Coordinates of C-alpha atoms and ligand atoms in Angstrom, one line a residue:
M1 CA -36.0 233.2 177.0
S2 CA -32.8 232.9 178.9
K3 CA -32.8 234.6 182.0
W4 CA -30.5 235.3 185.1
V5 CA -31.7 233.3 188.2
R6 CA -30.3 233.9 191.6
A7 CA -30.3 231.4 194.5
H8 CA -28.8 231.6 198.0
T9 CA -26.6 229.1 200.0
N10 CA -28.2 227.7 203.3
I11 CA -26.7 226.3 206.3
A12 CA -28.1 223.4 208.0
L13 CA -29.0 223.4 211.5
I14 CA -30.3 219.9 211.6
K15 CA -27.7 218.2 209.2
Y16 CA -28.4 215.7 206.1
W17 CA -25.6 213.3 206.5
G18 CA -26.3 210.0 204.6
K19 CA -28.4 209.1 201.6
E20 CA -31.1 206.0 201.7
N21 CA -30.5 206.2 197.8
E22 CA -27.6 207.5 195.9
E23 CA -29.0 207.9 192.4
F24 CA -31.9 209.8 193.5
I25 CA -30.3 211.6 196.4
I26 CA -33.0 210.5 198.8
P27 CA -31.6 211.1 202.3
K28 CA -31.7 209.0 205.6
N29 CA -33.4 211.7 207.7
N30 CA -35.1 215.2 207.4
S31 CA -32.6 218.0 207.9
L32 CA -33.4 221.7 208.4
S33 CA -31.6 224.8 207.2
L34 CA -31.5 228.7 207.4
T35 CA -31.1 230.2 203.8
L36 CA -28.7 233.4 204.0
D37 CA -28.5 236.6 202.5
A38 CA -24.7 236.9 202.2
F39 CA -23.4 234.1 199.8
Y40 CA -25.6 233.4 196.4
T41 CA -25.1 232.3 192.9
D42 CA -26.5 233.6 189.8
S43 CA -26.8 231.2 186.7
K44 CA -28.1 231.5 183.1
V45 CA -28.7 228.6 180.6
T46 CA -28.7 228.7 177.1
F47 CA -30.2 225.7 175.1
D48 CA -28.3 225.6 171.7
S49 CA -28.9 223.0 168.9
S50 CA -25.4 223.9 167.4
L51 CA -23.5 223.0 170.8
K52 CA -21.8 219.4 170.7
E53 CA -21.8 219.1 174.7
D54 CA -22.9 221.1 177.7
Q55 CA -20.6 223.8 178.6
L56 CA -20.2 225.6 182.2
I57 CA -18.7 228.8 182.5
L58 CA -18.1 229.4 186.2
D59 CA -16.9 232.6 187.1
G60 CA -15.9 233.4 183.9
E61 CA -13.6 230.2 183.5
K62 CA -14.6 227.1 181.4
Q63 CA -15.0 224.1 183.7
D64 CA -14.0 220.4 182.8
S65 CA -16.2 217.5 182.5
I66 CA -15.8 216.7 186.3
A67 CA -17.5 219.9 187.4
L68 CA -20.2 219.6 184.5
K69 CA -21.4 216.2 186.2
K70 CA -23.7 217.6 188.5
V71 CA -24.9 220.1 185.8
S72 CA -25.6 217.7 183.4
T73 CA -27.5 215.3 185.6
I74 CA -29.9 218.5 186.0
L75 CA -29.7 219.4 182.4
D76 CA -30.7 215.8 181.2
I77 CA -33.8 215.9 183.4
V78 CA -34.8 219.2 182.2
R79 CA -34.1 218.0 178.7
D80 CA -36.3 214.8 179.1
K81 CA -39.2 216.8 180.6
A82 CA -39.2 219.4 177.8
D83 CA -38.8 216.4 175.3
F84 CA -35.7 218.0 173.3
T85 CA -31.9 217.2 173.1
D86 CA -30.3 220.2 172.7
F87 CA -27.0 220.9 174.8
A88 CA -26.6 223.8 176.8
L89 CA -24.2 226.7 177.8
V90 CA -24.5 227.3 181.6
E91 CA -23.0 230.5 182.8
S92 CA -22.8 230.8 186.7
I93 CA -21.2 233.5 189.0
N94 CA -20.5 232.7 192.5
Y95 CA -21.1 235.5 194.9
V96 CA -18.9 233.7 197.7
P97 CA -16.0 235.4 199.1
T98 CA -13.3 234.1 197.1
A99 CA -11.1 233.6 200.2
A100 CA -13.9 231.8 201.8
G101 CA -13.6 228.4 200.3
L102 CA -17.2 228.0 201.2
A103 CA -18.8 225.4 199.2
S104 CA -21.6 226.9 197.0
S105 CA -22.8 223.8 195.7
A106 CA -26.2 224.2 197.4
S107 CA -26.8 228.0 195.8
G108 CA -25.1 226.8 192.6
L109 CA -27.5 223.9 191.7
A110 CA -30.4 225.7 193.0
A111 CA -29.9 228.4 190.7
L112 CA -29.1 226.1 187.9
A113 CA -32.3 224.1 188.5
G114 CA -34.4 227.6 188.2
A115 CA -32.4 228.8 185.1
A116 CA -32.2 225.6 183.1
S117 CA -36.2 225.0 183.6
A118 CA -37.1 228.5 182.8
A119 CA -34.8 228.3 179.5
A120 CA -36.6 225.2 178.6
G121 CA -40.2 226.9 179.1
L122 CA -41.1 224.5 181.7
N123 CA -43.0 226.0 184.4
L124 CA -42.1 224.3 187.5
S125 CA -43.6 224.8 191.0
S126 CA -41.3 225.4 193.8
K127 CA -41.7 221.9 194.9
E128 CA -40.8 220.6 191.5
L129 CA -37.7 223.1 191.5
S130 CA -36.8 221.7 195.0
R131 CA -37.0 218.0 193.5
L132 CA -34.7 218.9 190.4
A133 CA -32.3 220.6 192.4
R134 CA -32.1 217.7 194.9
R135 CA -30.8 215.5 192.1
G136 CA -27.9 218.0 191.5
S137 CA -27.1 218.2 195.2
G138 CA -29.3 217.3 198.3
S139 CA -28.9 220.6 200.2
A140 CA -29.8 222.3 197.0
S141 CA -33.2 221.4 197.5
R142 CA -33.5 223.7 200.6
S143 CA -32.1 226.8 198.7
I144 CA -35.4 227.2 196.7
Y145 CA -37.0 228.8 199.6
G146 CA -36.0 231.5 202.2
G147 CA -35.8 231.5 205.8
F148 CA -35.9 228.4 207.8
V149 CA -36.5 225.4 205.5
E150 CA -37.2 221.6 206.0
W151 CA -36.1 219.0 203.5
E152 CA -38.7 216.1 203.9
K153 CA -36.6 212.9 203.2
G154 CA -39.6 211.1 201.6
T155 CA -39.1 207.7 200.0
N156 CA -38.6 208.3 196.2
D157 CA -37.9 211.1 193.7
E158 CA -41.5 212.4 193.9
T159 CA -41.8 212.5 197.9
S160 CA -38.3 214.0 198.7
F161 CA -38.5 217.8 198.6
A162 CA -37.9 221.1 200.9
H163 CA -40.8 223.2 202.2
P164 CA -40.6 226.7 204.1
I165 CA -41.3 226.5 207.8
D166 CA -40.7 230.0 208.9
N167 CA -39.6 233.3 207.3
A168 CA -36.8 234.0 209.9
D169 CA -37.7 237.5 210.3
W170 CA -36.7 237.8 213.9
D171 CA -33.4 238.4 215.8
I172 CA -31.4 235.7 214.4
G173 CA -28.0 235.9 212.2
M174 CA -24.9 234.0 211.5
L175 CA -21.1 235.1 211.4
F176 CA -19.0 232.6 209.3
I177 CA -15.4 232.3 210.7
I178 CA -13.3 231.6 207.3
V179 CA -10.3 229.5 208.7
K180 CA -6.8 230.1 207.1
Q181 CA -5.3 226.6 206.5
A182 CA -8.4 224.9 204.6
K183 CA -7.0 221.4 204.0
K184 CA -7.9 219.3 201.2
D185 CA -11.5 218.2 202.3
V186 CA -13.0 215.0 202.0
S187 CA -16.2 215.9 199.8
S188 CA -19.5 216.0 201.5
R189 CA -20.8 213.1 199.1
D190 CA -17.9 211.1 199.9
G191 CA -17.7 211.9 203.4
M192 CA -21.1 210.8 204.1
Q193 CA -21.0 207.7 202.1
R194 CA -17.9 206.3 204.0
T195 CA -19.7 207.2 207.3
V196 CA -22.8 205.5 206.4
A197 CA -21.0 202.3 205.2
T198 CA -18.3 202.0 207.8
S199 CA -19.0 204.3 210.9
P200 CA -20.2 202.4 214.2
F201 CA -21.5 205.8 215.5
Y202 CA -23.8 206.2 212.4
D203 CA -26.9 204.6 213.7
G204 CA -26.7 206.5 216.9
W205 CA -26.5 209.7 215.2
L206 CA -29.6 208.8 213.1
A207 CA -31.6 207.6 216.3
T208 CA -31.4 211.2 218.0
L209 CA -32.3 213.2 214.8
D210 CA -36.4 213.0 214.9
Q211 CA -35.9 214.4 218.5
D212 CA -33.6 217.3 217.5
L213 CA -36.3 218.1 214.6
T214 CA -39.2 218.4 216.7
D215 CA -37.4 220.2 219.3
I216 CA -35.8 222.8 217.1
K217 CA -39.0 223.5 215.4
I218 CA -40.6 224.2 218.7
S219 CA -37.6 226.3 219.3
I220 CA -37.9 228.4 216.1
A221 CA -41.5 228.9 216.8
E222 CA -40.9 230.1 220.1
Q223 CA -38.2 232.6 218.4
S224 CA -35.6 231.4 220.9
I225 CA -32.0 231.9 219.9
N226 CA -30.5 230.1 222.8
K227 CA -32.6 226.8 222.2
V228 CA -32.2 226.9 218.5
G229 CA -28.5 227.4 218.9
A230 CA -28.0 224.7 221.4
I231 CA -29.8 222.1 219.2
A232 CA -28.1 223.0 216.1
E233 CA -24.6 223.0 218.1
R234 CA -25.2 219.6 219.6
N235 CA -26.5 218.4 215.9
A236 CA -23.2 219.4 214.4
L237 CA -21.1 217.7 216.9
K238 CA -22.9 214.7 216.9
M239 CA -22.7 214.6 212.8
H240 CA -18.9 215.4 213.1
A241 CA -18.5 212.6 215.6
T242 CA -19.7 210.1 213.1
T243 CA -16.6 210.7 210.9
L244 CA -14.0 209.7 213.6
G245 CA -15.5 206.5 213.7
A246 CA -15.3 206.1 209.8
Q247 CA -12.9 203.6 207.8
P248 CA -10.6 205.4 207.2
P249 CA -11.4 207.8 209.9
F250 CA -11.4 211.5 209.0
T251 CA -12.3 214.7 210.1
Y252 CA -13.3 218.4 208.8
W253 CA -11.9 220.1 211.8
T254 CA -8.5 221.8 211.8
A255 CA -6.5 223.5 214.6
D256 CA -8.3 226.8 213.8
S257 CA -11.5 225.1 213.6
M258 CA -11.1 223.9 217.3
L259 CA -9.8 227.8 218.2
A260 CA -13.0 229.0 216.7
M261 CA -15.3 226.7 218.5
E262 CA -13.6 227.4 221.9
A263 CA -13.8 231.2 221.1
V264 CA -17.6 230.4 220.8
R265 CA -17.8 228.8 224.1
T266 CA -15.7 231.5 225.8
L267 CA -18.1 234.3 224.4
R268 CA -21.4 232.0 225.7
K269 CA -19.8 232.0 229.0
E270 CA -19.1 235.6 229.0
G271 CA -23.1 236.1 228.4
Y272 CA -23.5 236.1 224.5
S273 CA -26.1 233.9 222.9
V274 CA -23.5 232.3 220.6
Y275 CA -23.4 228.8 219.3
F276 CA -21.6 227.1 216.4
T277 CA -21.9 224.8 213.6
M278 CA -19.7 223.2 211.0
D279 CA -20.4 221.3 207.7
A280 CA -17.9 219.5 205.3
G281 CA -15.1 221.8 205.9
P282 CA -13.0 223.7 208.5
N283 CA -15.1 226.8 208.4
V284 CA -17.3 227.6 211.6
K285 CA -20.6 229.2 211.4
V286 CA -21.8 231.2 214.8
I287 CA -25.2 231.3 215.3
C288 CA -26.2 234.7 217.1
K289 CA -28.6 237.5 217.5
Q290 CA -28.5 239.9 214.7
S291 CA -28.8 242.7 217.2
E292 CA -25.3 241.4 218.7
M293 CA -23.5 240.5 215.5
S294 CA -21.1 243.5 215.6
K295 CA -20.2 243.0 219.2
I296 CA -19.8 239.3 218.7
K297 CA -17.8 240.1 215.6
K298 CA -15.3 242.8 217.6
A299 CA -14.9 239.9 220.2
L300 CA -14.1 237.2 217.8
M301 CA -11.7 239.6 216.2
S302 CA -9.3 238.9 219.1
Y303 CA -9.1 235.4 217.7
F304 CA -9.2 236.0 214.0
D305 CA -8.6 238.6 211.5
E306 CA -11.6 240.9 210.5
E307 CA -11.8 239.8 207.0
Q308 CA -12.0 236.1 208.2
I309 CA -15.2 237.0 210.0
I310 CA -18.3 237.5 207.5
S311 CA -21.7 238.7 208.8
A312 CA -25.0 237.0 207.4
K313 CA -28.8 237.3 207.8
P314 CA -31.5 235.1 206.8
G315 CA -32.0 235.4 203.1
P316 CA -34.7 235.0 200.2
G317 CA -35.6 231.8 198.0
I318 CA -35.1 231.6 194.3
Q319 CA -35.5 234.8 192.2
V320 CA -35.5 235.2 188.6
L321 CA -33.5 238.7 187.9
E322 CA -34.7 241.2 185.5
N323 CA -32.0 241.2 182.7
Ligands
LIG401 O1 -26.0 220.9 204.2 C1 -26.3 220.0 205.3 O2 -27.3 219.3 205.3 C2 -25.0 219.1 205.7 C3 -23.7 219.0 204.9 O3 -23.3 220.4 204.4 C4 -22.8 218.7 205.9 F1 -21.7 218.6 205.3 C5 -23.8 218.0 203.8 C6 -24.2 218.5 202.4 O4 -24.2 217.6 201.5 P1 -24.5 217.8 200.0 O5 -23.4 218.6 199.4 O6 -25.8 218.5 199.6 O7 -24.3 216.4 199.4 P2 -24.6 215.9 198.0 O8 -26.4 215.6 198.2 O9 -24.0 214.5 197.8 O10 -24.4 216.6 197.0

């Protein structure tokens, strides 16, 4: 019986940036993220023996074969596990502000993993769901859980999966600054591949991650927003530094990204507990206290329009929706 499944997006505080194995999406390092309430994807899968191919309807639009690639990777694994060959109709709705240009592959592929396995009558554990989502997109492995989540890199398909480490029910939140002129990005998949293959800074990045991970887990346990924020900001800057040394060099930062980073530094000097992180795009995420979110949003409005600033709080793991 096909049901709608909801998964929320997550933002990494210790970044996944590079694969040990491309086919099985085994990462070079452990990563750690916070699942958020503001952005999520609902997905429903219907296997149908009369279909001649997999079909993806995303936000009401039929998608082409390129968009279907990651989806069919997950559907093929489910068909194999369930021992049938039917194609599927996949319906997905992204609850991501349209203007955002926010990549929703993490929530999208996590929701798909849940919906496809349920539609095939597989009763997968959360760990198996995390492994399945990982085959679609690495960061999707973390969206199976809510709160703070660590993706254990493992060494193969069986040992690489995420697990929850803290339910984040303390004074932490995130403001998304959606910058305007979002230029054509290098996809995260292509960006990390080029960086691993050509950047002389990559090994230096990798060498510091175990310490960052140890430090941030201690800081989360202490519920210290300042320590968590400082480690996350430093980690993001190191990740983005690697791209400048790639061949050809590239960056996800635009002038507005730099303005947003500068604004965060200024607010920090004024005494706010604010830090930033960035992913494979120009948008800037501000790590802050939920209790200070409205004051910080107001302060950021002297740099950006109100509709460019979106509040998010820690969010839940994957959920089957009652139809
Ligand atoms: O989320 C993070 O840890 C950091 C990033 O967002 C930084 F940009 C990368 C996410 O990469 P993803 O889209 O999962 O790649 P895939 O496995 O090639 O599909």
